[in-house]
PDB file of C-alpha atoms in Angstrom:
ATOM      1  CA  LYS A   1      -1.083 -20.743   5.065  1.00 58.00           C
ATOM      2  CA  LEU A   2      -3.741 -21.711   7.559  1.00 68.00           C
ATOM      3  CA  LEU A   3      -5.392 -24.156   5.167  1.00 74.00           C
ATOM      4  CA  GLY A   4      -5.017 -27.057   7.629  1.00 79.00           C
ATOM      5  CA  LEU A   5      -6.972 -25.172  10.291  1.00 81.00           C
ATOM      6  CA  GLU A   6      -9.597 -24.174   7.758  1.00 83.00           C
ATOM      7  CA  ARG A   7      -9.970 -27.766   6.528  1.00 85.00           C
ATOM      8  CA  MET A   8     -10.313 -29.091  10.070  1.00 84.00           C
ATOM      9  CA  LEU A   9     -12.975 -26.535  10.985  1.00 82.00           C
ATOM     10  CA  PHE A  10     -14.836 -27.216   7.736  1.00 84.00           C
ATOM     11  CA  LYS A  11     -14.857 -30.982   8.327  1.00 82.00           C
ATOM     12  CA  VAL A  12     -16.250 -30.560  11.852  1.00 80.00           C
ATOM     13  CA  LEU A  13     -19.185 -28.472  10.645  1.00 80.00           C
ATOM     14  CA  SER A  14     -22.537 -30.151  10.142  1.00 79.00           C
ATOM     15  CA  SER A  15     -23.736 -30.850   6.633  1.00 81.00           C
ATOM     16  CA  SER A  16     -26.279 -28.016   6.771  1.00 80.00           C
ATOM     17  CA  LYS A  17     -23.612 -25.464   7.746  1.00 81.00           C
ATOM     18  CA  ARG A  18     -21.206 -26.769   5.091  1.00 82.00           C
ATOM     19  CA  SER A  19     -23.885 -26.266   2.436  1.00 82.00           C
ATOM     20  CA  GLU A  20     -24.037 -22.560   3.369  1.00 84.00           C
ATOM     21  CA  ILE A  21     -20.392 -22.112   2.374  1.00 85.00           C
ATOM     22  CA  ASP A  22     -19.756 -21.266  -1.269  1.00 87.00           C
ATOM     23  CA  ASP A  23     -17.228 -23.171  -3.390  1.00 87.00           C
ATOM     24  CA  ASP A  24     -14.696 -20.330  -3.334  1.00 88.00           C
ATOM     25  CA  SER A  25     -14.528 -20.507   0.471  1.00 86.00           C
ATOM     26  CA  ASN A  26     -14.563 -24.308   0.685  1.00 89.00           C
ATOM     27  CA  PRO A  27     -11.014 -25.291   1.763  1.00 91.00           C
ATOM     28  CA  LEU A  28     -11.323 -28.864   0.463  1.00 92.00           C
ATOM     29  CA  ILE A  29     -12.307 -27.707  -3.020  1.00 93.00           C
ATOM     30  CA  LYS A  30      -9.505 -25.120  -2.866  1.00 92.00           C
ATOM     31  CA  GLN A  31      -7.084 -27.923  -1.996  1.00 94.00           C
ATOM     32  CA  VAL A  32      -8.208 -30.031  -4.979  1.00 96.00           C
ATOM     33  CA  LYS A  33      -7.962 -27.063  -7.334  1.00 96.00           C
ATOM     34  CA  THR A  34      -4.495 -26.169  -6.019  1.00 95.00           C
ATOM     35  CA  ALA A  35      -3.312 -29.762  -6.445  1.00 96.00           C
ATOM     36  CA  TYR A  36      -4.630 -29.820 -10.019  1.00 97.00           C
ATOM     37  CA  ASP A  37      -3.012 -26.451 -10.786  1.00 97.00           C
ATOM     38  CA  ASN A  38       0.303 -27.742  -9.426  1.00 96.00           C
ATOM     39  CA  PHE A  39      -0.003 -30.832 -11.618  1.00 96.00           C
ATOM     40  CA  SER A  40      -0.792 -28.787 -14.735  1.00 96.00           C
ATOM     41  CA  LYS A  41       2.138 -26.440 -14.050  1.00 96.00           C
ATOM     42  CA  GLY A  42       4.394 -29.442 -13.510  1.00 95.00           C
ATOM     43  CA  ALA A  43       3.251 -31.082 -16.734  1.00 95.00           C
ATOM     44  CA  THR A  44       3.867 -27.827 -18.604  1.00 95.00           C
ATOM     45  CA  TYR A  45       7.296 -27.475 -17.004  1.00 94.00           C
ATOM     46  CA  TYR A  46       8.274 -31.038 -17.973  1.00 93.00           C
ATOM     47  CA  ASP A  47       6.804 -30.472 -21.447  1.00 93.00           C
ATOM     48  CA  THR A  48       4.351 -33.343 -21.058  1.00 93.00           C
ATOM     49  CA  SER A  49       0.831 -33.429 -22.439  1.00 92.00           C
ATOM     50  CA  PHE A  50      -1.911 -33.538 -19.811  1.00 93.00           C
ATOM     51  CA  ASP A  51      -4.949 -33.285 -22.096  1.00 94.00           C
ATOM     52  CA  GLU A  52      -6.580 -36.466 -20.767  1.00 94.00           C
ATOM     53  CA  VAL A  53      -6.227 -35.395 -17.141  1.00 95.00           C
ATOM     54  CA  LYS A  54      -7.510 -31.945 -18.032  1.00 95.00           C
ATOM     55  CA  ALA A  55     -10.568 -33.351 -19.828  1.00 95.00           C
ATOM     56  CA  SER A  56     -11.328 -35.719 -16.969  1.00 95.00           C
ATOM     57  CA  TYR A  57     -10.866 -32.992 -14.329  1.00 96.00           C
ATOM     58  CA  GLU A  58     -12.990 -30.447 -16.187  1.00 95.00           C
ATOM     59  CA  SER A  59     -15.840 -32.943 -16.542  1.00 95.00           C
ATOM     60  CA  THR A  60     -15.747 -33.668 -12.803  1.00 94.00           C
ATOM     61  CA  HIS A  61     -18.274 -31.986 -10.527  1.00 93.00           C
ATOM     62  CA  LEU A  62     -16.409 -31.558  -7.270  1.00 92.00           C
ATOM     63  CA  LYS A  63     -19.576 -31.514  -5.150  1.00 90.00           C
ATOM     64  CA  ASP A  64     -20.895 -34.763  -6.664  1.00 91.00           C
ATOM     65  CA  LEU A  65     -19.512 -37.863  -4.949  1.00 92.00           C
ATOM     66  CA  LYS A  66     -20.005 -40.229  -7.921  1.00 95.00           C
ATOM     67  CA  SER A  67     -18.319 -37.816 -10.331  1.00 95.00           C
ATOM     68  CA  LEU A  68     -15.415 -37.290  -7.940  1.00 95.00           C
ATOM     69  CA  GLU A  69     -15.012 -41.042  -7.413  1.00 95.00           C
ATOM     70  CA  ALA A  70     -14.947 -41.581 -11.193  1.00 95.00           C
ATOM     71  CA  PHE A  71     -12.145 -39.023 -11.501  1.00 96.00           C
ATOM     72  CA  MET A  72     -10.249 -40.679  -8.647  1.00 96.00           C
ATOM     73  CA  GLU A  73     -10.640 -44.038 -10.399  1.00 96.00           C
ATOM     74  CA  ASP A  74      -9.164 -42.497 -13.572  1.00 95.00           C
ATOM     75  CA  VAL A  75      -6.207 -41.200 -11.599  1.00 95.00           C
ATOM     76  CA  THR A  76      -5.433 -44.541  -9.951  1.00 95.00           C
ATOM     77  CA  SER A  77      -6.221 -46.893 -12.817  1.00 95.00           C
ATOM     78  CA  ASN A  78      -5.187 -44.912 -15.871  1.00 93.00           C
ATOM     79  CA  PHE A  79      -3.103 -41.806 -15.288  1.00 94.00           C
ATOM     80  CA  ILE A  80      -0.630 -43.011 -12.644  1.00 92.00           C
ATOM     81  CA  PRO A  81       0.061 -46.587 -13.865  1.00 92.00           C
ATOM     82  CA  LYS A  82      -0.261 -46.076 -17.624  1.00 92.00           C
ATOM     83  CA  ILE A  83       0.085 -42.542 -18.938  1.00 92.00           C
ATOM     84  CA  TYR A  84       2.573 -41.062 -16.458  1.00 91.00           C
ATOM     85  CA  GLN A  85       4.375 -44.257 -15.451  1.00 89.00           C
ATOM     86  CA  LYS A  86       7.815 -42.852 -16.299  1.00 90.00           C
ATOM     87  CA  GLU A  87       7.348 -39.320 -14.956  1.00 90.00           C
ATOM     88  CA  ALA A  88       8.009 -39.730 -11.230  1.00 91.00           C
ATOM     89  CA  TYR A  89       7.452 -36.054 -10.355  1.00 94.00           C
ATOM     90  CA  LEU A  90       4.128 -35.953 -12.169  1.00 94.00           C
ATOM     91  CA  LYS A  91       3.054 -39.197 -10.499  1.00 94.00           C
ATOM     92  CA  ASP A  92       3.815 -37.601  -7.126  1.00 95.00           C
ATOM     93  CA  MET A  93       1.665 -34.628  -8.072  1.00 96.00           C
ATOM     94  CA  LEU A  94      -1.137 -36.961  -9.131  1.00 96.00           C
ATOM     95  CA  VAL A  95      -0.899 -38.763  -5.790  1.00 96.00           C
ATOM     96  CA  LYS A  96      -1.290 -35.393  -4.034  1.00 96.00           C
ATOM     97  CA  LEU A  97      -4.287 -34.621  -6.257  1.00 96.00           C
ATOM     98  CA  TYR A  98      -5.773 -38.022  -5.398  1.00 97.00           C
ATOM     99  CA  ALA A  99      -5.212 -37.402  -1.661  1.00 96.00           C
ATOM    100  CA  ALA A 100      -6.985 -34.031  -1.899  1.00 95.00           C
ATOM    101  CA  CYS A 101      -9.883 -35.668  -3.757  1.00 96.00           C
ATOM    102  CA  LEU A 102     -10.036 -38.434  -1.163  1.00 95.00           C
ATOM    103  CA  GLU A 103     -10.364 -35.921   1.665  1.00 93.00           C
ATOM    104  CA  LEU A 104     -13.180 -34.155  -0.198  1.00 92.00           C
ATOM    105  CA  ALA A 105     -14.869 -37.483  -0.994  1.00 93.00           C
ATOM    106  CA  GLU A 106     -14.858 -38.455   2.705  1.00 90.00           C
ATOM    107  CA  VAL A 107     -16.739 -35.273   3.579  1.00 89.00           C
ATOM    108  CA  LEU A 108     -19.219 -35.736   0.714  1.00 88.00           C
ATOM    109  CA  GLU A 109     -19.840 -39.333   1.763  1.00 88.00           C
ATOM    110  CA  ASN A 110     -20.324 -38.263   5.363  1.00 81.00           C
ATOM    111  CA  ASP A 111     -22.863 -35.666   4.198  1.00 78.00           C
ATOM    112  CA  GLU A 112     -24.825 -38.355   2.358  1.00 77.00           C
ATOM    113  CA  HIS A 113     -24.962 -40.590   5.423  1.00 75.00           C
ATOM    114  CA  THR A 114     -25.606 -38.053   8.182  1.00 70.00           C
ATOM    115  CA  GLY A 115     -28.076 -35.802   6.392  1.00 63.00           C
ATOM    116  CA  GLN A 116     -28.870 -32.356   7.763  1.00 57.00           C
ATOM    117  CA  GLU A 117     -28.271 -32.954  11.479  1.00 60.00           C
ATOM    118  CA  SER A 118     -26.569 -30.170  13.402  1.00 54.00           C
ATOM    119  CA  TYR A 119     -24.280 -30.122  16.397  1.00 60.00           C
ATOM    120  CA  ILE A 120     -24.330 -28.114  19.602  1.00 58.00           C
ATOM    121  CA  GLU A 121     -21.008 -26.404  18.814  1.00 66.00           C
ATOM    122  CA  ASP A 122     -21.944 -25.797  15.186  1.00 72.00           C
ATOM    123  CA  GLU A 123     -22.493 -22.038  15.482  1.00 77.00           C
ATOM    124  CA  ALA A 124     -19.187 -21.463  17.272  1.00 80.00           C
ATOM    125  CA  THR A 125     -17.310 -23.614  14.762  1.00 77.00           C
ATOM    126  CA  TYR A 126     -18.981 -21.813  11.858  1.00 77.00           C
ATOM    127  CA  ALA A 127     -18.047 -18.434  13.358  1.00 80.00           C
ATOM    128  CA  ALA A 128     -14.439 -19.586  13.809  1.00 79.00           C
ATOM    129  CA  PHE A 129     -14.344 -20.838  10.217  1.00 76.00           C
ATOM    130  CA  ARG A 130     -15.582 -17.475   8.953  1.00 74.00           C
ATOM    131  CA  ARG A 131     -12.927 -15.630  11.017  1.00 78.00           C
ATOM    132  CA  VAL A 132      -9.921 -17.595   9.700  1.00 79.00           C
ATOM    133  CA  PRO A 133      -9.358 -15.308   6.639  1.00 77.00           C
ATOM    134  CA  LYS A 134      -9.410 -12.199   8.865  1.00 78.00           C
ATOM    135  CA  PHE A 135      -7.011 -13.880  11.281  1.00 77.00           C
ATOM    136  CA  THR A 136      -4.714 -14.796   8.389  1.00 75.00           C
ATOM    137  CA  LYS A 137      -4.563 -11.170   7.223  1.00 75.00           C
ATOM    138  CA  HIS A 138      -3.859  -9.990  10.776  1.00 74.00           C
ATOM    139  CA  LEU A 139      -1.183 -12.642  11.233  1.00 74.00           C
ATOM    140  CA  GLU A 140       0.541 -11.741   7.953  1.00 73.00           C
ATOM    141  CA  ASN A 141       0.653  -8.076   8.971  1.00 73.00           C
ATOM    142  CA  THR A 142       2.445  -8.949  12.211  1.00 73.00           C
ATOM    143  CA  LEU A 143       5.149 -11.082  10.598  1.00 71.00           C
ATOM    144  CA  GLN A 144       8.511  -9.458  10.086  1.00 68.00           C
ATOM    145  CA  THR A 145       9.803  -9.627   6.543  1.00 71.00           C
ATOM    146  CA  GLY A 146      13.142  -8.792   5.031  1.00 70.00           C
ATOM    147  CA  PRO A 147      16.689 -10.053   5.428  1.00 73.00           C
ATOM    148  CA  ILE A 148      17.829 -11.478   8.747  1.00 69.00           C
ATOM    149  CA  VAL A 149      20.472  -9.453  10.586  1.00 68.00           C
ATOM    150  CA  HIS A 150      22.671 -10.888  13.381  1.00 68.00           C
ATOM    151  CA  GLY A 151      21.002 -14.281  13.070  1.00 65.00           C
ATOM    152  CA  LEU A 152      17.643 -13.355  14.633  1.00 65.00           C
ATOM    153  CA  ILE A 153      16.518  -9.807  13.850  1.00 64.00           C
ATOM    154  CA  ARG A 154      14.814  -8.916  10.606  1.00 60.00           C
ATOM    155  CA  LYS A 155      15.703  -5.614   9.051  1.00 59.00           C
TER     156      LYS A 155
END
């Protein structure tokens, strides 16, 4: 819902602040996991085996740049052009998975190069990042749900 905002705030944080955030709260890891889940559901729906992708994904450590790059190489050199060459929908899902991995890899690579430096606005950004889930709950409570009446009013 507000994953784009969360991702942007997470990317702006310094490496030291990002390391304080657990994997369950990391929006980039959530994005990769969601993309993989969508692919696995799609493969199940189209009655296609995805054992090789599953094995490769499960052996990947999402916080290790080399492991993530090896998985991305598998996706681009093996899964998309060879295994799923005829399944256009599954290839699209793999491209989305690759894009999510690429975004995570950029942050991991940046962490390797910049080290543990911090920024002046780091505390404010970190506080905003931590408040996004509370804001999301508040926002969802204020949204009107139900059928639309007279073209603009929800019942």
